[in-house]
XYZ file of C-alpha atoms in Angstrom:
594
model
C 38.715 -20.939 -21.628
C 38.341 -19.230 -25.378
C 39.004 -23.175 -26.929
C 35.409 -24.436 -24.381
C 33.843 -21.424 -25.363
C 34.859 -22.077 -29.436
C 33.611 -26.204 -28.788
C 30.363 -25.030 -27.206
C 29.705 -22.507 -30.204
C 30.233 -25.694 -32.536
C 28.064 -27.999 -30.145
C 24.937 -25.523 -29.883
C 25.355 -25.200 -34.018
C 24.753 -28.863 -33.891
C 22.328 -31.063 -34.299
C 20.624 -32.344 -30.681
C 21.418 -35.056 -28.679
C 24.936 -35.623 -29.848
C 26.666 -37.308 -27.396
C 30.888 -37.549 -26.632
C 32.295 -40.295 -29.590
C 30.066 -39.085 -32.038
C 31.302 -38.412 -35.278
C 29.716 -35.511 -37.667
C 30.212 -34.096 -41.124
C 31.191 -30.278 -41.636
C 32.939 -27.857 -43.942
C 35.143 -25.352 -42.582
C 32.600 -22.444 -44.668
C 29.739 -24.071 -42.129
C 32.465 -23.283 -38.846
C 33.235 -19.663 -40.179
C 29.248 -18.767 -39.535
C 28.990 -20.676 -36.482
C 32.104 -19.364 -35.393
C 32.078 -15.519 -36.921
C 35.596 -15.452 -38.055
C 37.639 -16.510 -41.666
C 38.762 -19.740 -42.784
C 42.068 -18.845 -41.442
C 41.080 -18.099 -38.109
C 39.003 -21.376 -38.108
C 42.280 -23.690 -39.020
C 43.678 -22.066 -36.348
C 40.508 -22.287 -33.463
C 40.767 -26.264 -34.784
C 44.653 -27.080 -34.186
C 44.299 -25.773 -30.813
C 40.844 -27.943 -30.251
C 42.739 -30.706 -31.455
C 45.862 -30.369 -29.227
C 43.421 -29.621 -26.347
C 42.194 -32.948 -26.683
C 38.433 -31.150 -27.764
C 37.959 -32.856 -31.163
C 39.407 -35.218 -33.577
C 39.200 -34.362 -36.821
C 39.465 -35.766 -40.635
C 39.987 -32.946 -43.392
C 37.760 -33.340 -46.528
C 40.080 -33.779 -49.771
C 39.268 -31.063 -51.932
C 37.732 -27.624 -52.028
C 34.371 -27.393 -49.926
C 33.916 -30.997 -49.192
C 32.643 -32.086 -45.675
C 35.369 -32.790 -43.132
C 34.718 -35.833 -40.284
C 34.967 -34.114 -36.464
C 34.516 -36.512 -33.595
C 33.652 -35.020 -30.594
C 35.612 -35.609 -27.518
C 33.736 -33.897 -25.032
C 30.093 -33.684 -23.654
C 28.193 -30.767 -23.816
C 26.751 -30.806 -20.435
C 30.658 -31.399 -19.055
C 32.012 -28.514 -21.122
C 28.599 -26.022 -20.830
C 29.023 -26.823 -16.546
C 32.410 -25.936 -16.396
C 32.252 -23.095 -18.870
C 29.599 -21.540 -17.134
C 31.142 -22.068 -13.225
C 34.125 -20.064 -14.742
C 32.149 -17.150 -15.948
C 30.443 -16.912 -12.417
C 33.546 -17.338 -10.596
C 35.061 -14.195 -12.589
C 32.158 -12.479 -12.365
C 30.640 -12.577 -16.023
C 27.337 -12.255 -15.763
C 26.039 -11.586 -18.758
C 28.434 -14.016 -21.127
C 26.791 -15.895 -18.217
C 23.357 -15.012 -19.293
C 23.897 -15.221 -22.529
C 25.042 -18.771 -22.471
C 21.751 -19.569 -20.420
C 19.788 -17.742 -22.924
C 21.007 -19.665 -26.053
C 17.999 -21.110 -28.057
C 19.423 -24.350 -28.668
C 20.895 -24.962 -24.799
C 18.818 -28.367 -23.984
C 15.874 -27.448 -21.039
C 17.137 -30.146 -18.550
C 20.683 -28.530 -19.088
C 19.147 -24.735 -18.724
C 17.923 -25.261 -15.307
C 20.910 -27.018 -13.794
C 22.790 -24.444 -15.250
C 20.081 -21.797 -13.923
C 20.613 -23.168 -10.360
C 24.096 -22.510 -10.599
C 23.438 -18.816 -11.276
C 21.472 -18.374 -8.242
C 24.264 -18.270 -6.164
C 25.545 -15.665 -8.384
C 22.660 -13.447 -6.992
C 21.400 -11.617 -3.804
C 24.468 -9.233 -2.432
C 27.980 -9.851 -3.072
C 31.511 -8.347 -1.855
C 33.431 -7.874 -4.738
C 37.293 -6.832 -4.821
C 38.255 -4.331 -7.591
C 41.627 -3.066 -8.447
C 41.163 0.063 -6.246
C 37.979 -0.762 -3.794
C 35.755 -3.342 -2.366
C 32.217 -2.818 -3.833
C 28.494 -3.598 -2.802
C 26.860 -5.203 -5.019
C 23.076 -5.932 -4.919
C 21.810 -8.521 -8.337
C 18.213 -8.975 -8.143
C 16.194 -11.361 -10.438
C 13.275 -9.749 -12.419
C 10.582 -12.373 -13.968
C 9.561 -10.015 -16.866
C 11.047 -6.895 -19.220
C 10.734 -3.971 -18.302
C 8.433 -1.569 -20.167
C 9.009 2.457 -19.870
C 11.018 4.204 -17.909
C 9.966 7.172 -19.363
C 8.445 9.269 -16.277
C 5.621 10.878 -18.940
C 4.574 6.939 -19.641
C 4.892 4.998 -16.715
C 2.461 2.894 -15.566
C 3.637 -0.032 -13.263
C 4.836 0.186 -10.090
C 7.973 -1.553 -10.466
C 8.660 0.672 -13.160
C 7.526 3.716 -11.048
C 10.175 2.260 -8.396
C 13.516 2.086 -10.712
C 12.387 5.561 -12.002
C 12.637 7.241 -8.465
C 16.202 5.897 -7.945
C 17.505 7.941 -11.305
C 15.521 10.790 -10.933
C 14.535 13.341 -8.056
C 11.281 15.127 -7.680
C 11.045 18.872 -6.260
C 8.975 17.477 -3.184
C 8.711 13.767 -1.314
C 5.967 12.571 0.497
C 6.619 11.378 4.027
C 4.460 8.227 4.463
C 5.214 8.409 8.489
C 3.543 12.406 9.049
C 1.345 12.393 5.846
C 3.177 15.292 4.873
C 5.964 16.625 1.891
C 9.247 17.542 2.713
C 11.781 18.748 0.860
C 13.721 17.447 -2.260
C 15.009 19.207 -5.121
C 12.989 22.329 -3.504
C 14.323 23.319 -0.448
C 11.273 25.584 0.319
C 7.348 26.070 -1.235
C 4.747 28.569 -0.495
C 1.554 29.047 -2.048
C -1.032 32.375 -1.423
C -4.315 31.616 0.660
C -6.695 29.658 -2.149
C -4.065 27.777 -3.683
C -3.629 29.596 -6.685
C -0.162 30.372 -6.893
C 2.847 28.343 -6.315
C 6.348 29.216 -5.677
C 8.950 26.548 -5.195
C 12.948 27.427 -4.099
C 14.904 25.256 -5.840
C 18.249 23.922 -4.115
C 21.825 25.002 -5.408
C 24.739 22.733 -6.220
C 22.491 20.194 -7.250
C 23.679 18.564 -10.256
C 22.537 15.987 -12.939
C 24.510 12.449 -13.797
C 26.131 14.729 -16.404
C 27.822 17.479 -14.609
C 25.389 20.160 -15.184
C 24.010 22.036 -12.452
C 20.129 22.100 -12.244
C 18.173 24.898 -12.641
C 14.300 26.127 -12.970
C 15.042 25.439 -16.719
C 15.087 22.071 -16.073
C 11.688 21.743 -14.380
C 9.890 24.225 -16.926
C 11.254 21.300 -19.918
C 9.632 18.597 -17.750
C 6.626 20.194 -17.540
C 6.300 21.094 -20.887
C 7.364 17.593 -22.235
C 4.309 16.209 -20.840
C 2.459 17.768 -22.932
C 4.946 17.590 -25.255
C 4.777 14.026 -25.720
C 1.073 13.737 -24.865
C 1.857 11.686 -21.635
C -1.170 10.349 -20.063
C -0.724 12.166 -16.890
C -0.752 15.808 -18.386
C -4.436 16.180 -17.069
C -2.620 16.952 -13.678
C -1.210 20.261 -14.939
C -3.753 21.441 -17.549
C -4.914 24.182 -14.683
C -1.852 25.601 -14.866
C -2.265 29.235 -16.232
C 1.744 30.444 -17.051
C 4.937 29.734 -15.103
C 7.403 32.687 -14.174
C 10.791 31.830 -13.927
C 12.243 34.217 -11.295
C 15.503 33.227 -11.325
C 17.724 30.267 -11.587
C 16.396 28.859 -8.590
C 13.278 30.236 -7.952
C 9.666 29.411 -10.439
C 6.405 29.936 -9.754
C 2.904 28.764 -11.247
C -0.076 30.466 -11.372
C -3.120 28.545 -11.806
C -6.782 28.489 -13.389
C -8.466 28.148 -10.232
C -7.831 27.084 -6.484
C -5.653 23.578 -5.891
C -4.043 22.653 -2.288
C -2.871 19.304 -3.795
C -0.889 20.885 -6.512
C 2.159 20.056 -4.161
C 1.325 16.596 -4.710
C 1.417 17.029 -8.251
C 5.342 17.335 -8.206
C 6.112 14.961 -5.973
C 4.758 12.683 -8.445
C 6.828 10.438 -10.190
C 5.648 11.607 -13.664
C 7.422 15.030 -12.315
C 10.442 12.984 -12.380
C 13.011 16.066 -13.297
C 15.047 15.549 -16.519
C 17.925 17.856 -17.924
C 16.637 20.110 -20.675
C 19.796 20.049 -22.472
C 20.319 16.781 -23.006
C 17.526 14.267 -25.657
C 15.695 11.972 -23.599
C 16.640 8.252 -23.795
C 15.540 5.640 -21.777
C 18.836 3.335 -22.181
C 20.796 6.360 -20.980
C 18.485 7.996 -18.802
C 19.927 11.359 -16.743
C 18.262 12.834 -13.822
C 19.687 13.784 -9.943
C 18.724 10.529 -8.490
C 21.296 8.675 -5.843
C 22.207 5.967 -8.877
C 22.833 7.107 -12.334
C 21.904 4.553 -15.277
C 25.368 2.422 -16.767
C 23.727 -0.051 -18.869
C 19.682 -0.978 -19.696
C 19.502 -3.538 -22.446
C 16.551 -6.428 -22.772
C 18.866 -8.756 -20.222
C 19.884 -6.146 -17.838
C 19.635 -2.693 -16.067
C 22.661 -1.445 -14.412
C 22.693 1.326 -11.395
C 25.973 2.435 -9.866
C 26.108 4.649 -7.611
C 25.842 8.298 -8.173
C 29.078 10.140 -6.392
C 27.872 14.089 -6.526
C 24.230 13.125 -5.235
C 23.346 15.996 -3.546
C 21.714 14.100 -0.372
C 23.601 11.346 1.513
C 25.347 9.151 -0.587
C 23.798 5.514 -0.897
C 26.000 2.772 0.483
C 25.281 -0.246 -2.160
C 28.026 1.008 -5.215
C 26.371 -0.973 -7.623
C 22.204 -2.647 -8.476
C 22.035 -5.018 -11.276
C 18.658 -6.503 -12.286
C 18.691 -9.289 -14.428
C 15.729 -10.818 -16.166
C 15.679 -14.455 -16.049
C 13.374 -17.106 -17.389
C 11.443 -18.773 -14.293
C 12.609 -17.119 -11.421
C 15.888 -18.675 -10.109
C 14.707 -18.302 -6.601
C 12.507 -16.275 -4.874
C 14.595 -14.544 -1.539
C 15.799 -11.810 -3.602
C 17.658 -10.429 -0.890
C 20.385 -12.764 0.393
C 23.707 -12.995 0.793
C 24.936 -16.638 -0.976
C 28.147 -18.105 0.924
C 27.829 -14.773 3.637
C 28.272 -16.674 7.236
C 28.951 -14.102 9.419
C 25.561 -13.689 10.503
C 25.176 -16.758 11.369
C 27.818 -16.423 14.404
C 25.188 -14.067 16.520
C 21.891 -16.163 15.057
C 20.730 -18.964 14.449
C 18.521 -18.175 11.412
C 20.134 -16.082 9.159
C 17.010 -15.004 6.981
C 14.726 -12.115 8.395
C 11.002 -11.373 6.320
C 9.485 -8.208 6.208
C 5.794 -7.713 4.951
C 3.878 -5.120 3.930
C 0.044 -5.412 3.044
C 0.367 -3.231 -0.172
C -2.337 -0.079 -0.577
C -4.253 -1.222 -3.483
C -6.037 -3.821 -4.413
C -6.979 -6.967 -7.029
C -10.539 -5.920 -8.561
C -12.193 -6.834 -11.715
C -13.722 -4.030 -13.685
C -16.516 -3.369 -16.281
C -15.807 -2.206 -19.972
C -18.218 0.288 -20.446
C -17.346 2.138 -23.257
C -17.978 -0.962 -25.172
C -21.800 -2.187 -25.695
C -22.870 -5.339 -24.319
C -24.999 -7.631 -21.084
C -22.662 -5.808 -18.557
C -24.450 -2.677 -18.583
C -27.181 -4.697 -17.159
C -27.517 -4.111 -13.407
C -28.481 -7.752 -12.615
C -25.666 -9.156 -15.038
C -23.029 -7.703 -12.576
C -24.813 -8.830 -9.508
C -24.505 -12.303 -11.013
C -20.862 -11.599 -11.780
C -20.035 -10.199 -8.260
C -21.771 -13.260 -6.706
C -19.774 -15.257 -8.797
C -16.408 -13.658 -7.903
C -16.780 -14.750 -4.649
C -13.717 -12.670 -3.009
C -13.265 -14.708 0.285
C -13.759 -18.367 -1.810
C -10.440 -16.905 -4.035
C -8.395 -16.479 -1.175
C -9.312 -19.757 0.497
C -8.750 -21.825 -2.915
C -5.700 -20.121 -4.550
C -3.896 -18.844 -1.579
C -0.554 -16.964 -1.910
C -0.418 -13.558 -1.229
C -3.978 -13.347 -1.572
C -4.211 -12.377 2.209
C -7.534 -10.063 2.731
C -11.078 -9.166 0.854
C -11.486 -6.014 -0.422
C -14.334 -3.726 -0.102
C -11.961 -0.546 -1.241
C -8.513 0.613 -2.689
C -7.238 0.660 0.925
C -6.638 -2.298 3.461
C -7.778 -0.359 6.268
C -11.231 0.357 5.018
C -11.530 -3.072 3.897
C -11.282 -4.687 7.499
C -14.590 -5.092 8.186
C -15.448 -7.137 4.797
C -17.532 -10.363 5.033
C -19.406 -11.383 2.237
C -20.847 -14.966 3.211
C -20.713 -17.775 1.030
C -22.543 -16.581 -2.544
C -24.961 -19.327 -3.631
C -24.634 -20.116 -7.286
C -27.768 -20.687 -7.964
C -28.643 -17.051 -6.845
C -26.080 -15.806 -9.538
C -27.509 -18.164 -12.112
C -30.924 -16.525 -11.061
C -29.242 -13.005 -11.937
C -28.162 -13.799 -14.876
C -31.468 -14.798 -16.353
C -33.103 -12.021 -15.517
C -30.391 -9.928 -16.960
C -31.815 -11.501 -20.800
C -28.061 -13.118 -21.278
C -28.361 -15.539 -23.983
C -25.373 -17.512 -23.908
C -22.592 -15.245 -25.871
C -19.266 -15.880 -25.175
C -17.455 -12.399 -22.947
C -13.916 -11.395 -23.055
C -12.384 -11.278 -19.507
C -8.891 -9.610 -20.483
C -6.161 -9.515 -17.794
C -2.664 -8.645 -17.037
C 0.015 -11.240 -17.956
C 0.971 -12.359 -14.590
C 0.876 -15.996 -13.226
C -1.198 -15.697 -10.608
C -3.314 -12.901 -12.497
C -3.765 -16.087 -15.148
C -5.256 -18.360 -12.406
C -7.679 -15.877 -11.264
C -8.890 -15.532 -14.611
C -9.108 -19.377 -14.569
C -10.612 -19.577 -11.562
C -13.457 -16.660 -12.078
C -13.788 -18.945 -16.239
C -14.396 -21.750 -14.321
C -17.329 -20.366 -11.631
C -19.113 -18.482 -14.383
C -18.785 -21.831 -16.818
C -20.572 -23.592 -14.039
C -23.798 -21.786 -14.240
C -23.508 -21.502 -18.519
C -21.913 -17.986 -18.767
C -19.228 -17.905 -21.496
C -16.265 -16.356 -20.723
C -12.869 -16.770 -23.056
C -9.706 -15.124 -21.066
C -6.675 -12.972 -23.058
C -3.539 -11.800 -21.474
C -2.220 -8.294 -22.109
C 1.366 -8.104 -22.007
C 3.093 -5.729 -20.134
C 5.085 -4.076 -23.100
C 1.048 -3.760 -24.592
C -0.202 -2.046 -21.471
C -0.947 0.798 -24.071
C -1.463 -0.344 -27.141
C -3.614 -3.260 -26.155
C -6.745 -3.992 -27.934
C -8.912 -4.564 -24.046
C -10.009 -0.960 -24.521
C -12.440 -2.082 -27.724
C -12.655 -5.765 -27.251
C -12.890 -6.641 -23.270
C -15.737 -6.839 -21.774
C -14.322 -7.312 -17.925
C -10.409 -6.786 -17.186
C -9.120 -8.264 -14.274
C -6.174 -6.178 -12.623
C -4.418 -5.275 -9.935
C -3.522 -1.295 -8.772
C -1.070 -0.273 -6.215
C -1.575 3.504 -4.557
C 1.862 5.255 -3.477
C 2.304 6.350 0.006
C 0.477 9.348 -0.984
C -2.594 7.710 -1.520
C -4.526 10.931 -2.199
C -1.905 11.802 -5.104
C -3.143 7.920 -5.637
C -6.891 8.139 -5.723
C -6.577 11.180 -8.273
C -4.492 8.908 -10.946
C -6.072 5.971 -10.515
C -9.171 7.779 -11.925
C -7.964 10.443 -13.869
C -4.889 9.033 -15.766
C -5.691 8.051 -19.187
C -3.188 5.660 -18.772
C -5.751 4.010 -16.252
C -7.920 1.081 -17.353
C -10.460 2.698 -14.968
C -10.602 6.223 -17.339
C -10.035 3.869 -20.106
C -13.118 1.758 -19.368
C -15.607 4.570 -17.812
C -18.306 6.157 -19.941
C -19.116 9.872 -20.415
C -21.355 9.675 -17.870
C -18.776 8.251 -14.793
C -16.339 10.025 -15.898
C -18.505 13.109 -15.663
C -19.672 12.473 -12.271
C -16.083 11.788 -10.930
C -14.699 14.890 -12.894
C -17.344 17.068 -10.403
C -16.209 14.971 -7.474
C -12.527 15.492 -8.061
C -12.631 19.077 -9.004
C -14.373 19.532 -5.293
C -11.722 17.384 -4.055
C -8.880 19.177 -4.603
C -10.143 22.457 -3.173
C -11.345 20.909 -0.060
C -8.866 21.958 3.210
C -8.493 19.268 4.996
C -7.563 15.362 4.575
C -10.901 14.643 6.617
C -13.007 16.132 4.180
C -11.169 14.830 0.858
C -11.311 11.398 2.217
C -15.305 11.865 2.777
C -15.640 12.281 -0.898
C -13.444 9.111 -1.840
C -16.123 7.202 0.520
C -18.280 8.550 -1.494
C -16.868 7.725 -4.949
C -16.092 4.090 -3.542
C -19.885 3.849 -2.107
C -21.515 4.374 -5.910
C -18.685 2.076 -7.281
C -20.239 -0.736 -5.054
C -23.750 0.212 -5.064
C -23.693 0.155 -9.024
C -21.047 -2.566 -9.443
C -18.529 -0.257 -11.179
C -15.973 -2.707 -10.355
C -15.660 -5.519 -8.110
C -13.246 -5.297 -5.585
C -11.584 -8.478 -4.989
C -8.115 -9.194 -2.451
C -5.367 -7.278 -0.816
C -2.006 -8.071 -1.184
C 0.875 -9.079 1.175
C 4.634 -8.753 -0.131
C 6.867 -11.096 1.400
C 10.310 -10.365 1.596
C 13.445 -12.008 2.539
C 16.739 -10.972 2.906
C 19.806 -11.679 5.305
C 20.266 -10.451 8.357
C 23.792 -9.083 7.956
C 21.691 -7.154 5.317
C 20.707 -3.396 7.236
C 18.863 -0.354 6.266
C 16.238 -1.894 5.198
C 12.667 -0.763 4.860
C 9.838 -1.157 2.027
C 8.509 1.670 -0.329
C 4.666 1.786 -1.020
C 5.287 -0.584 -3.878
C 6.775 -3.339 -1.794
C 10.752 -2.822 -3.251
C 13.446 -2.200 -0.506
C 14.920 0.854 -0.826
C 18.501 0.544 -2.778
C 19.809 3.937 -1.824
C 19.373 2.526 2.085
C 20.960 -0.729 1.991
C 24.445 -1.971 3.592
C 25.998 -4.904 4.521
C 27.814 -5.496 7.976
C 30.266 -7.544 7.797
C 32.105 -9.081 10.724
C 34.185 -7.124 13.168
C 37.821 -7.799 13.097
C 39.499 -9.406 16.179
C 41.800 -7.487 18.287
């Protein structure tokens, strides 16, 4: 196939629209740059396109005049089969990169992009020496950092945890921690002091064993690095390291969630030997990184995990221009299934913790500091009129972070004309607001649709997408007015509550005042001393009770994730950000007939 690959090099260096017949003028110095190789090597790519029956061609007479090639093939004939036999030998990313190229015509792209779904879901693959799992999933964006001192999306969150281990886990089932890279913690009566007995034999993706060292480098690289999650640790008087395998912290003052503190993925333990780099990443996890570029990130399977080995031997997680198709998790040409059911496609949902919500800048100056503006606005965003008009996974209004105190939600219809009412008495006088949001699609049309509600009743409102790779560096935190966003709490939704507010890396701190911020600073600092789950959740009712009393934010919709997969497809079950569970997965194929 190196000739089609050579003619569709020349084609894509070509003008448009040429069609099979069609003769063009070129030099052989225009086919060395098109074709990265020296005028030798180019007499010899064009004998064997010419005996191949590729192209005719005329030489120029003399030095550097234009030759005559007439092309003998189409490009959508060559591109098709090309790209079938890079699927069928499994190469994905001269695959991708052929789908990729900027002059590849759009109708052509997508048939060839519908081709490549088959390509994904799970496949059986036969090596030289095994037969290997493989899982490719489709991602619709880049991903940002996987840097466990800077992440800040939950999808990101989710790869992180399969590199890297944590001392503790949370168990979402008993609302507990167990055990992870700590076999055993104790702390003394208040809180104060924490010891934590680390595991032996444990080792990172690069042989060493893991130490105490290793979490004493984490720790410290937080602050380090100025990672917007360092707030968690600042109590944090001194650290002893007892031995290789034993460490304990002493802290400022009383804390019975400091546990949950390192079972956080910004805790994420990293080797301390070893520079950090997020395209070769290194932690304990159950897959260790083999390749992260802009198209793809590779995760094999890590051998020496010190916990049950995972059964998929390979994840890859390509990023593809308009999703090729939206059941991630199936298992193209994979019939035996089908022999003991009729539908081979199971769904599993889960109504994410978290919640859509549009909030209030107000660190910048402005109407929305005036109470009766943000009535008007949370009349306007009429929660249970989104949900009915846009659909999708827009399944439930939200009155908090969490589904199950949102149950009992029912707004009514909200009459415009009592929002336009609002909004004159607020003083507005027609000045165009910035409602900023995060570049998803279906973030865009609730933007559209909130532009459109408060253009009905003459408020102004331009929208601006923040891309994910800006989540930082964005300029929302001086110019937006109202951000509309969506957060997702982990399983340990108390861990949860305390970032959402207290990470800088939150648009909530980013977008509170002195004054909030002060008031929640008292309210958290009780918080974490308080004994019991019953009592900490009292004061998040009462955080959440003066966030919709004063219109802090307005909650908007819950969630639902939808997924499908096969049903030869087992071990499956959904982490708090809605992604199955890699290390879990298997496949069961077909018993063999006696």
């Amino acid at each position: 196939m190196k000739s089609t690959e050579h003619y569709l090099n020349i084609l894509l260096s070509l003008p448009p629209h040429l069609v099979k017949g069609e003769t063009v003028s070129i030099t052989t110095r225009d086919l060395t740059e098109v074709l990265y190789c020296t005028s030798r090597n180019v007499k010899l790519i064009l004998r064997k396109l010419l005996e191949e029956g590729f192209i005719e061609w005329q030489a120029g007479i003399g030095r550097g005049n234009s030759s005559k090639m007439t092309l003998l093939r189409d490009l959508g004939d060559v591109a098709d089969e090309y790209f079938q036999d890079l699927l069928a030998k499994d190469k994905i990313k001269e695959a991708m990169d052929l789908l990729y190229h900027k002059n590849l015509p759009i109708p052509l792209c997508s048939k060839l992009r519908a081709r490549l779904g088959a390509r994904f879901g799970f496949q059986v693959e036969q090596t030289k020496s095994a037969i290997v799992d493989v899982l490719r999933v489709t991602l619709d964006r880049k991903l940002t950092s996987l840097d466990p001192a800077f992440v800040s999306t939950s999808t990101e969150a989710f790869f992180l945890q399969q590199f890297c281990d944590t001392l503790v886990a949370f168990d979402p089932q008993t609302k507990t921690y167990l055990p992870a890279l700590a076999h055993f913690w104790e702390s003394n009566e208040d809180g104060s002091r924490w010891t934590f007995y680390l595991r032996k034999g444990v080792r990172f993706h690069h042989g060493r064993p893991f130490t105490a060292k290793d979490v004493l480098f984490t720790l410290q690289r937080l602050e380090t690095v100025h990672s917007p999650s360092r707030w968690q640790y600042k109590e944090i008087d001194r650290v002893d390291i007892v031995s290789d395998h034993i460490i304990t912290f002493y802290l400022k003052q009383p804390n019975r969630l400091f546990l949950h503190f390192f079972g956080s993925f910004y805790m994420s333990i990293l080797p301390h030997d070893v520079e950090f780099s997020e395209k070769a990443m290194i932690g304990t996890g159950p897959f260790r990184m083999a390749e992260f570029t802009d198209q793809v990130l590779v995760l094999e399977v890590f051998e020496d995990f010190y916990r049950e080995r995972a059964l998929l031997d390979r994840v890859e997680l390509w990023l593809i221009p308009d999703d090729i198709q939206n059941d991630q998790y199936q298992l193209p040409n994979w019939d035996d299934a089908r022999q003991e059911e009729n539908d081979p496609t199971t769904e599993i949902e889960s109504l994410i913790d978290g919640c859509q919500f549009v909030a209030f800048n107000f660190r910048k100056e402005g109407i929305h500091h005036q109470p009766s503006f943000r009535m008007a606005m949370r009349l306007l965003y009429d929660r249970t009129a989104i949900i009915g008009e846009l659909k999708g996974n827009r399944m439930a209004p939200a009155s908090s972070f969490l589904p199950d105190k949102s149950k009992h939600v029912d707004d009514g219809e909200a009459p415009l004309k009592e929002a336009q009412a609002y909004l004159r008495e607020s003083g507005y006088s027609g000045e165009a607001l910035k409602l900023y949001y995060l570049d998803k699609k279906e973030f865009l049309k609730d933007a559209q649709w909130l532009q459109l509600r408060c253009h009905s009743i003459g408020l102004h409102i331009t929208i601006h997408p923040i891309p994910f790779a800006d989540y930082f560096s964005t300029d929302a935190d001086r110019e937006a007015d109202l951000l509309l966003i969506c957060e997702s709490l982990e399983d340990d939704t108390e861990w949860g509550y305390l970032r959402l507010f207290q990470d800088e890396s939150s648009f909530l701190h980013r977008f509170f005042n002195h004054e909030q911020h002060a008031w929640l600073g008292m309210c958290f600092r009780k918080f974490v001393q308080l004994p019991t789950p019953k009592a900490r959740g009292e004061v998040i009712d009462r955080i959440e009770q003066r966030m919709r009393d004063e219109d802090w934010i307005m909650f908007g919709y819950h969630i639902n994730k939808v997924s499908k997969y096969h049903s030869a497809l087992k071990g499956v079950s959904l982490d708090s950000f809605g992604w199955i569970d890699f290390s879990k997965l298997w496949i069961k194929q077909k018993a063999a007939m006696g």
